[in-house]
PDB file of C-alpha atoms in Angstrom:
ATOM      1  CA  UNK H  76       0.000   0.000   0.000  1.00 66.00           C
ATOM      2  CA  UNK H  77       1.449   3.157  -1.166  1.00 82.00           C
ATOM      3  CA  UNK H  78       1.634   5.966   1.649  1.00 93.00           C
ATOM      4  CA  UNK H  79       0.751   9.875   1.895  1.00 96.00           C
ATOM      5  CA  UNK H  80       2.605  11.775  -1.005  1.00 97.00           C
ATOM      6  CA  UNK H  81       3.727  15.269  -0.879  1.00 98.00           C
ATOM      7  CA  UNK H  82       5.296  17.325  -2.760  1.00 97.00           C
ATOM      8  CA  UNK H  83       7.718  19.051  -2.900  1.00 97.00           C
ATOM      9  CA  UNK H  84       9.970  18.048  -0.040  1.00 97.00           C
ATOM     10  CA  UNK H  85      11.911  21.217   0.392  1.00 97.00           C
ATOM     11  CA  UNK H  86      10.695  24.829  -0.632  1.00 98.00           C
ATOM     12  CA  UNK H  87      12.569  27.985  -0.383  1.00 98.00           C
ATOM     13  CA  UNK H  88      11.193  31.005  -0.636  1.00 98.00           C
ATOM     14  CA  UNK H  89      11.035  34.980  -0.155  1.00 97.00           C
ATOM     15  CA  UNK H  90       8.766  36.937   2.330  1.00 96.00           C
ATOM     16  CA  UNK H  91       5.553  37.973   0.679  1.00 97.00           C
ATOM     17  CA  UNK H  92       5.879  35.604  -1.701  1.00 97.00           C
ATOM     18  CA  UNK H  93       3.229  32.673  -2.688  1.00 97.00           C
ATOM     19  CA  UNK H  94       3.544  29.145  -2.109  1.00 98.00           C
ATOM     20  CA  UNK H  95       1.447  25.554  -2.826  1.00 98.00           C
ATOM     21  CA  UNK H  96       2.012  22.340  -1.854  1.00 98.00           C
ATOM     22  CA  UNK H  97       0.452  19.364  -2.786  1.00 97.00           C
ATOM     23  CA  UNK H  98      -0.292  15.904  -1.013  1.00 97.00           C
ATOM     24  CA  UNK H  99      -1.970  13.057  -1.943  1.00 97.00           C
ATOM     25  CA  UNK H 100      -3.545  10.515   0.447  1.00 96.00           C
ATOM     26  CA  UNK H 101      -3.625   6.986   0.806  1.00 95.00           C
ATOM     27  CA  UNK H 102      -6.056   5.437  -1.561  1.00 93.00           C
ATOM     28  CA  UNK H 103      -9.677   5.358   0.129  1.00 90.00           C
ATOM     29  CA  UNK H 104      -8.956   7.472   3.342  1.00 92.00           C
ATOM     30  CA  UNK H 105     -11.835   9.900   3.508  1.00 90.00           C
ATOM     31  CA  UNK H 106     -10.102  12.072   6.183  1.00 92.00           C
ATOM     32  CA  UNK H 107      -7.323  14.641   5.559  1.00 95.00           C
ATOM     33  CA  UNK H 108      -5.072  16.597   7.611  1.00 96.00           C
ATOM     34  CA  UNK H 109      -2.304  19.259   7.044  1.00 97.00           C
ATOM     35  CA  UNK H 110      -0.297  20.364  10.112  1.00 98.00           C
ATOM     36  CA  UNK H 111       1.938  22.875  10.553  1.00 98.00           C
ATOM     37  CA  UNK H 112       5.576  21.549  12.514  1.00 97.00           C
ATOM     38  CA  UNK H 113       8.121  24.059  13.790  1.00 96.00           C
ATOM     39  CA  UNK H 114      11.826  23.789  14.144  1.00 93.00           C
ATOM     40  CA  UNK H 115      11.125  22.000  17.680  1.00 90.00           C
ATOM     41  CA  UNK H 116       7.711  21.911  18.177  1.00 93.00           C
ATOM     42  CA  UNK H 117       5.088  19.035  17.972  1.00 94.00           C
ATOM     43  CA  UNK H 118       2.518  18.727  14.529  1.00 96.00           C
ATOM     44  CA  UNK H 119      -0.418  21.702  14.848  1.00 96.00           C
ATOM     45  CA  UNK H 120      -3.147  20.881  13.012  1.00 95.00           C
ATOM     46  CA  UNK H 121      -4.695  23.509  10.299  1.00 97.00           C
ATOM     47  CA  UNK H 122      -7.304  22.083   8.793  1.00 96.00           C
ATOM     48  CA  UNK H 123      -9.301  18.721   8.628  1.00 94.00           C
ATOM     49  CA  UNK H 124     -11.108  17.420   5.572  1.00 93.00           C
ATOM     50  CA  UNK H 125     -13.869  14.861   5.397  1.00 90.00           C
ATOM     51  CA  UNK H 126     -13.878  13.786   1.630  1.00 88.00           C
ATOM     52  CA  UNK H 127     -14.166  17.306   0.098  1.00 85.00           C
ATOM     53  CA  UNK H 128     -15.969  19.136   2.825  1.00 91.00           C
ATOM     54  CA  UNK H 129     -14.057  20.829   5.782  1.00 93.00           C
ATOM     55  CA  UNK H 130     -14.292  19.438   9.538  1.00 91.00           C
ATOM     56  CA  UNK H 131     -12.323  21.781  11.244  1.00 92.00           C
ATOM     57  CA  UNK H 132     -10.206  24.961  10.179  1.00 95.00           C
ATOM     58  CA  UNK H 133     -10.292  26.438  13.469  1.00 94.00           C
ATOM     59  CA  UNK H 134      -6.612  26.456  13.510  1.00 94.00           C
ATOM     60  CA  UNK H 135      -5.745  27.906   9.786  1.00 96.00           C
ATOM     61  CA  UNK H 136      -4.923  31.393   8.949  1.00 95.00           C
ATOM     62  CA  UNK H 137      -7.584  32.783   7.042  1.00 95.00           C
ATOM     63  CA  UNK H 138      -5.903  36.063   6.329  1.00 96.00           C
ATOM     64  CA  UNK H 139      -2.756  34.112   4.530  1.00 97.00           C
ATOM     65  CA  UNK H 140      -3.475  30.320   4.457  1.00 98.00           C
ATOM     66  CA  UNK H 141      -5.989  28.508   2.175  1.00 97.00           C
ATOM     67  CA  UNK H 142      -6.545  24.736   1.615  1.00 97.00           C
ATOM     68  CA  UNK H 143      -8.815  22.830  -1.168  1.00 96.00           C
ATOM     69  CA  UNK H 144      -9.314  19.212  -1.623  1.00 95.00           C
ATOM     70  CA  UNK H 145     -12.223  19.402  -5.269  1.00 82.00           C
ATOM     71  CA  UNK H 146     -12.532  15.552  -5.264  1.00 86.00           C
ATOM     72  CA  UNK H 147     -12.319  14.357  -2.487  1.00 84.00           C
ATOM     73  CA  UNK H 148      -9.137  12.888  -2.443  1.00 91.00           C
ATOM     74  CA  UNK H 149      -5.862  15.299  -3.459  1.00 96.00           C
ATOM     75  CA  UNK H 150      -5.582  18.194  -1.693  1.00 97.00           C
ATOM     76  CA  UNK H 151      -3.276  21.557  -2.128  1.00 97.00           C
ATOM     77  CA  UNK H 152      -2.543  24.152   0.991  1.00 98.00           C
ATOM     78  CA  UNK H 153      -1.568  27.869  -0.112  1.00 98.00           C
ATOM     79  CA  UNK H 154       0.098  30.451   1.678  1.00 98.00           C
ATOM     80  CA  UNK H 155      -0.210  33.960   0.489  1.00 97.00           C
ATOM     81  CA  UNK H 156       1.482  36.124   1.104  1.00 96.00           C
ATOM     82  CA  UNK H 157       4.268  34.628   3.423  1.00 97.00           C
ATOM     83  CA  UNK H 158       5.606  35.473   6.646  1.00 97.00           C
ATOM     84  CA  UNK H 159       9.302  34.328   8.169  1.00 97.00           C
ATOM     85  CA  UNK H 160       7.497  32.445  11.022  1.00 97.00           C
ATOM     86  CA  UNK H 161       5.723  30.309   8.191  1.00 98.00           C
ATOM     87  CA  UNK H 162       9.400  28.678   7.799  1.00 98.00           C
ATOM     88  CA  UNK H 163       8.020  24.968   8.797  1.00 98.00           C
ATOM     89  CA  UNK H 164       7.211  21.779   8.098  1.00 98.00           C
ATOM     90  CA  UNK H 165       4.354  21.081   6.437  1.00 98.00           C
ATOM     91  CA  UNK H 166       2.638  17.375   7.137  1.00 98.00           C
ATOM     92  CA  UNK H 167      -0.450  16.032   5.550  1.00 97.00           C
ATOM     93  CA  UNK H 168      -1.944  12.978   6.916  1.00 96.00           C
ATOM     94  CA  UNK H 169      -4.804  10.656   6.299  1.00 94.00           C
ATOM     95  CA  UNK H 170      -6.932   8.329   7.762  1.00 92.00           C
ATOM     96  CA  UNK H 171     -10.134   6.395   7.074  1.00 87.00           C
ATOM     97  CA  UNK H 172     -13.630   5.774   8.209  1.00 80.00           C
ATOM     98  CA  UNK H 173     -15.134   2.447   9.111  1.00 75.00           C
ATOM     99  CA  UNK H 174     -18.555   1.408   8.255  1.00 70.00           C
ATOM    100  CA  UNK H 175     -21.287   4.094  10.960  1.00 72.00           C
ATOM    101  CA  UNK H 176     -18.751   7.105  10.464  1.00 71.00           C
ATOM    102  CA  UNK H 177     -16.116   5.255  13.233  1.00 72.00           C
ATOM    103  CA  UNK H 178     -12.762   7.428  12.596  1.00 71.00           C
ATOM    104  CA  UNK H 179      -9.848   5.434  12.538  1.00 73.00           C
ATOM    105  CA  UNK H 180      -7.570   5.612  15.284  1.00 76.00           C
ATOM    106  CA  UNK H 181      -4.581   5.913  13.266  1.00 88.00           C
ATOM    107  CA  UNK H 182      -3.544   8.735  11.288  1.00 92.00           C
ATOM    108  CA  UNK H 183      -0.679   7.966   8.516  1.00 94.00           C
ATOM    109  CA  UNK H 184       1.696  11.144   7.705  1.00 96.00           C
ATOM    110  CA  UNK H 185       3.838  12.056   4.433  1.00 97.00           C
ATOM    111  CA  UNK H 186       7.425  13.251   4.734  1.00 96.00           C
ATOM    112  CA  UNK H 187       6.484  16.719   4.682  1.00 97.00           C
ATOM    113  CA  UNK H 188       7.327  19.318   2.810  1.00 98.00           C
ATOM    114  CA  UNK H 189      10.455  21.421   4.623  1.00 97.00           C
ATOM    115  CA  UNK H 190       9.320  25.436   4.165  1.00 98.00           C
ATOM    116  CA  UNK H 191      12.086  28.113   4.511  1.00 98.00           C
ATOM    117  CA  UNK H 192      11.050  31.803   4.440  1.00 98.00           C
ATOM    118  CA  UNK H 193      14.232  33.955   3.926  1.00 97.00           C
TER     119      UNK H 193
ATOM    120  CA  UNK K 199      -0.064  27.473  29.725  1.00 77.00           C
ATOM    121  CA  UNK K 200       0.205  24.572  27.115  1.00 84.00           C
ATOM    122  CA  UNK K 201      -2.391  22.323  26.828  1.00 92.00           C
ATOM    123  CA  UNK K 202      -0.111  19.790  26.708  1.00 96.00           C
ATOM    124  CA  UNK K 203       4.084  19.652  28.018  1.00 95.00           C
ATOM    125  CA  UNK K 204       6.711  17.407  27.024  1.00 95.00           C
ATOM    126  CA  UNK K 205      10.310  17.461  28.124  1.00 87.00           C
ATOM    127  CA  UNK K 206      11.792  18.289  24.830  1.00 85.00           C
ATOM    128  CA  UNK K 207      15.441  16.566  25.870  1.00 87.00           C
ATOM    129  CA  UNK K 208      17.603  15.491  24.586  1.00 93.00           C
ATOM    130  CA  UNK K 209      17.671  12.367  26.152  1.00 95.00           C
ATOM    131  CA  UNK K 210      20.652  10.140  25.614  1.00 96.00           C
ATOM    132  CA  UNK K 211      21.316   6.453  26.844  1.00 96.00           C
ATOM    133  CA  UNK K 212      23.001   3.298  26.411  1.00 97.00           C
ATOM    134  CA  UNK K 213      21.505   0.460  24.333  1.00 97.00           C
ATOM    135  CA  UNK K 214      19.599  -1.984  26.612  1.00 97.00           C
ATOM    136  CA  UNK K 215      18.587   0.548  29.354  1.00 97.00           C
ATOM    137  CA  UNK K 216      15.105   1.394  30.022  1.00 97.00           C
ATOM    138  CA  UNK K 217      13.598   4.645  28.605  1.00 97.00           C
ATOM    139  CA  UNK K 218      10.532   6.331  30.266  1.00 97.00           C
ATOM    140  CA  UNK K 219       9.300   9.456  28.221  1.00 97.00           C
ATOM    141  CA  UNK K 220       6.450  11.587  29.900  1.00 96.00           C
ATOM    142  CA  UNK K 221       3.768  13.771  28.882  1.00 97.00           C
ATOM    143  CA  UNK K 222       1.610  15.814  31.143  1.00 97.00           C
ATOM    144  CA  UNK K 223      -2.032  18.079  29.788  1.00 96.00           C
ATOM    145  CA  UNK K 224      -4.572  20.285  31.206  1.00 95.00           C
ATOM    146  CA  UNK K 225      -7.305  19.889  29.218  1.00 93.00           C
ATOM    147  CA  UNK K 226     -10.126  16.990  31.722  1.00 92.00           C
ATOM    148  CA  UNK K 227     -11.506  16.447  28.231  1.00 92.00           C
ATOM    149  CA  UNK K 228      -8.900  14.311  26.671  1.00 92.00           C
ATOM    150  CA  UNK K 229     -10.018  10.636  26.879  1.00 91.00           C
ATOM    151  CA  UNK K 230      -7.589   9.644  23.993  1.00 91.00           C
ATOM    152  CA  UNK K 231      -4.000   9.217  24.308  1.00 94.00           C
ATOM    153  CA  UNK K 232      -1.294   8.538  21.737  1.00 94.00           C
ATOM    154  CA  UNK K 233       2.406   7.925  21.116  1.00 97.00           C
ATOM    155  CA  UNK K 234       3.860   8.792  17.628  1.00 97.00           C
ATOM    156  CA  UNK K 235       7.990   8.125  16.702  1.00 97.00           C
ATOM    157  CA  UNK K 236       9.202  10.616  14.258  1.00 96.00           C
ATOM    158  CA  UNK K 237      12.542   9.517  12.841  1.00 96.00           C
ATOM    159  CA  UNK K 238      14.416  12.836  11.545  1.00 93.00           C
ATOM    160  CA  UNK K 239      12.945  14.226   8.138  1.00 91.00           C
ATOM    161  CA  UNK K 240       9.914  11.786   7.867  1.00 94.00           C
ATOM    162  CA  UNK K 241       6.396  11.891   9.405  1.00 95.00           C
ATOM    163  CA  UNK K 242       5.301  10.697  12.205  1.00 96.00           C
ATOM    164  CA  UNK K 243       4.023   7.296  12.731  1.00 95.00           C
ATOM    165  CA  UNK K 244       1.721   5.682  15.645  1.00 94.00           C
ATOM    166  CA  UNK K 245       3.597   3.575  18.561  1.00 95.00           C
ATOM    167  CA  UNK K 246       0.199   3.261  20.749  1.00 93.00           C
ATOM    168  CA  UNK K 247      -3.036   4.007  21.437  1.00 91.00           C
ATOM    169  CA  UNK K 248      -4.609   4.186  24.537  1.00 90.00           C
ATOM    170  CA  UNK K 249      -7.909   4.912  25.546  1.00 84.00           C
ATOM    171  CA  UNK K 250      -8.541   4.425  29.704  1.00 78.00           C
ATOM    172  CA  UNK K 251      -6.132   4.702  32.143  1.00 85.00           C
ATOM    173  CA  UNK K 252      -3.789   2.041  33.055  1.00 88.00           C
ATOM    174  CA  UNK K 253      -0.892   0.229  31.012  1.00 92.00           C
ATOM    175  CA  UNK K 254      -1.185  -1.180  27.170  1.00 93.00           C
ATOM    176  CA  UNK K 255       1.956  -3.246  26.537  1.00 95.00           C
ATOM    177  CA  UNK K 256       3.018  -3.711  22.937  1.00 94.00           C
ATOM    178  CA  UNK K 257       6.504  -5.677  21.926  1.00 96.00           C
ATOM    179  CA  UNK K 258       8.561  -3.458  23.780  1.00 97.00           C
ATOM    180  CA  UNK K 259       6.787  -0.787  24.269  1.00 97.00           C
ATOM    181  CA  UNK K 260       4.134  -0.193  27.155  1.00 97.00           C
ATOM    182  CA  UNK K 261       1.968   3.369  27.156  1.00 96.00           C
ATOM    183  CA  UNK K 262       0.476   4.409  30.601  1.00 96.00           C
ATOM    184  CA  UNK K 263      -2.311   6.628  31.611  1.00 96.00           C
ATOM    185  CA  UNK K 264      -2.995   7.649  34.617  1.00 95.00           C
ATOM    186  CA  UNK K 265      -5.798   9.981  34.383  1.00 93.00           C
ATOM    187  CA  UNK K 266      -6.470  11.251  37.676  1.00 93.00           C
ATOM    188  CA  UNK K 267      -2.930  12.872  37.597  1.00 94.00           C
ATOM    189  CA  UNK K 268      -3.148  13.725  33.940  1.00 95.00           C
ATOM    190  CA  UNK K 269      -0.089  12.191  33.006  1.00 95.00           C
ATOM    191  CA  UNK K 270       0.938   9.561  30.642  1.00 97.00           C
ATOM    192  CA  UNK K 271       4.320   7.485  30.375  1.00 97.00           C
ATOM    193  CA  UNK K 272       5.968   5.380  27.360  1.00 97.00           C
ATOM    194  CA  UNK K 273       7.969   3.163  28.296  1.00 97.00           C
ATOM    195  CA  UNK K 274      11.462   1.295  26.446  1.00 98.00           C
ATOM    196  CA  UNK K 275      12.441  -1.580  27.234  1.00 97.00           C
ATOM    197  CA  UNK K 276      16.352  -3.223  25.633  1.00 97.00           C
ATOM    198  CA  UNK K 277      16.556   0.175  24.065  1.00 97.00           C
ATOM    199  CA  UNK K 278      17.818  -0.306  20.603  1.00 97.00           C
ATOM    200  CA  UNK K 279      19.710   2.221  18.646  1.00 97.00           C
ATOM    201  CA  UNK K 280      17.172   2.384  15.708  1.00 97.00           C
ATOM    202  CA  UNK K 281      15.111   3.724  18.791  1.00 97.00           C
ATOM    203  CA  UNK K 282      16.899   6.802  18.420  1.00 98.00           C
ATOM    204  CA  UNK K 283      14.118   9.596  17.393  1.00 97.00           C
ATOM    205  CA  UNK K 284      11.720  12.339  18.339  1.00 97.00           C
ATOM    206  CA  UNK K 285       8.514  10.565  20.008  1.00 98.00           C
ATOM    207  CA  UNK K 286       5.700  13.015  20.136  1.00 97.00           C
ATOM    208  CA  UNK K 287       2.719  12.315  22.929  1.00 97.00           C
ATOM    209  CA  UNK K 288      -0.307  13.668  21.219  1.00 95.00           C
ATOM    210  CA  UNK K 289      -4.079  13.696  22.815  1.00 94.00           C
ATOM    211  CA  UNK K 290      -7.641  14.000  22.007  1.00 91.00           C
ATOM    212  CA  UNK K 291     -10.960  14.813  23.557  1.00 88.00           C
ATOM    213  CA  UNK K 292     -12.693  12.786  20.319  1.00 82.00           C
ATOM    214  CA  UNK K 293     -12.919   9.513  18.772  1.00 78.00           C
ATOM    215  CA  UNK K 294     -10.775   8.467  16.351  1.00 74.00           C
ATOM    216  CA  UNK K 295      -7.624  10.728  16.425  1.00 72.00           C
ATOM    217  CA  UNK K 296      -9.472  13.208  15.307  1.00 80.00           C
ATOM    218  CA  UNK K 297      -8.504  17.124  16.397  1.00 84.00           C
ATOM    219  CA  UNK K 298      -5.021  15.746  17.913  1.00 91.00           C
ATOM    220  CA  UNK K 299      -3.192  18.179  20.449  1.00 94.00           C
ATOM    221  CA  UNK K 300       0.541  17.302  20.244  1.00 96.00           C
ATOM    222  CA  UNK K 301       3.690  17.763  22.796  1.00 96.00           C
ATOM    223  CA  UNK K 302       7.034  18.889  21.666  1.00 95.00           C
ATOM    224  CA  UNK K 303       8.459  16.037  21.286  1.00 96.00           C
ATOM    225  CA  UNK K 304      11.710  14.582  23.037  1.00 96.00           C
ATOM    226  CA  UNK K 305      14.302  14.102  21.375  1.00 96.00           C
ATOM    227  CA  UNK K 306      15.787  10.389  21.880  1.00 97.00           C
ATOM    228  CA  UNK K 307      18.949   9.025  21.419  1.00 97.00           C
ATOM    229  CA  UNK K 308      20.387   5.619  22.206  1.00 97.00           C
ATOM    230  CA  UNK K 309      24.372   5.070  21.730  1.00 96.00           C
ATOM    231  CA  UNK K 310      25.710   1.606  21.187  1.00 94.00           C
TER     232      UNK K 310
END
């Protein structure tokens, strides 16, 4: 079974600018994540997708920070413009759901994608 | 105040010895408890899951909750060197990992 993709792995980039990247679940997990991982710090969760629908985005920067997922199953997070304290890691994660909506209780992460904001 | 503290480390022992890593929250409403092992520049992946309190033993690993004192323990046992990694205690007030709430992470290392 093929895991989470992401892409790219390592993104360097100037303040203000624009940035996307891109992740790709495991095939048939109706649940996405994207967290946000600083130098030292644990995963913080953005946003939460259930197929194509957001679950929770309580956590995302509105202002800066946008996420899609059309189909229901890839899914791209923006930031624009960017800020020096967006230099992170950048995890996506899925997970599926069992038969009468039971969540699974294991979440499976991608590499990441490394963000440096000079 | 965080919701929920880890000592970041690092932590550094022999191979063999016993590791204990800690984690302790705030937040009455977390019922579900988890251990994730991040090796450096890769994801995180799950060690344990634990839902009441008490111990949950697993190969050589056994997760403890003891929810009265909000605090939960992993435990090591013949530490190995591909141990070595971050291992992140994350927590949820919802079934199904959903909405986790991660520590910092300690930083592990075991030396031959």
């Amino acid at each position: 079974e093929a895991g989470v993709a992401q892409s790219p792995r390592y993104k360097i980039i100037e303040k203000r600018q624009s940035v996307a990247f891109w992740c790709n679940p495991i095939s048939g997990h109706a649940t996405l994540y994207w967290y946000q991982q600083i130098l030292g710090q644990g995963p913080k969760l953005l946003i939460q997708f259930q197929n194509n629908g957001v679950v929770d985005d309580s956590q995302l920067p509105k202002d800066r920070f946008s996420a899609e997922r059309l189909k229901g199953v890839d899914s791209t997070l923006k930031i624009q413009p960017a800020k020096l304290e967006d230099s992170a890691v950048y995890l996506c994660a899925s997970s599926h759901i069992r038969p009468g909506l039971v969540y699974s209780d294991t979440q499976y992460f991608g590499p990441g994608t490394r963000l440096t904001v000079l | 105040q965080k919701e929920v503290e880890q000592d970041p480390g690092p932590l550094s022992v022999p191979e063999g010895a016993i590791v204990s890593l800690n984690c302790t929250y705030s937040n009455s409403a977390f019922q579900y408890f988890m251990w994730y092992r991040q090796y450096s520049r890769k994801g995180p992946e799950l060690l344990m899951y634990t839902y009441s309190s008490g111990n949950k033993e697993d190969g050589r690993f056994t997760a403890q909750v003891d929810k009265s004192s909000k605090y939960i323990s992993l435990f090591i046992r013949d530490s190995q060197p591909s141990d070595s990694a971050t291992y992140l205690c994350a927590m949820s007030s919802i079934q199904g990992a959903q909405k986790l709430v991660f520590g910092q992470g300690t930083r592990l290392t075991i030396n031959p």
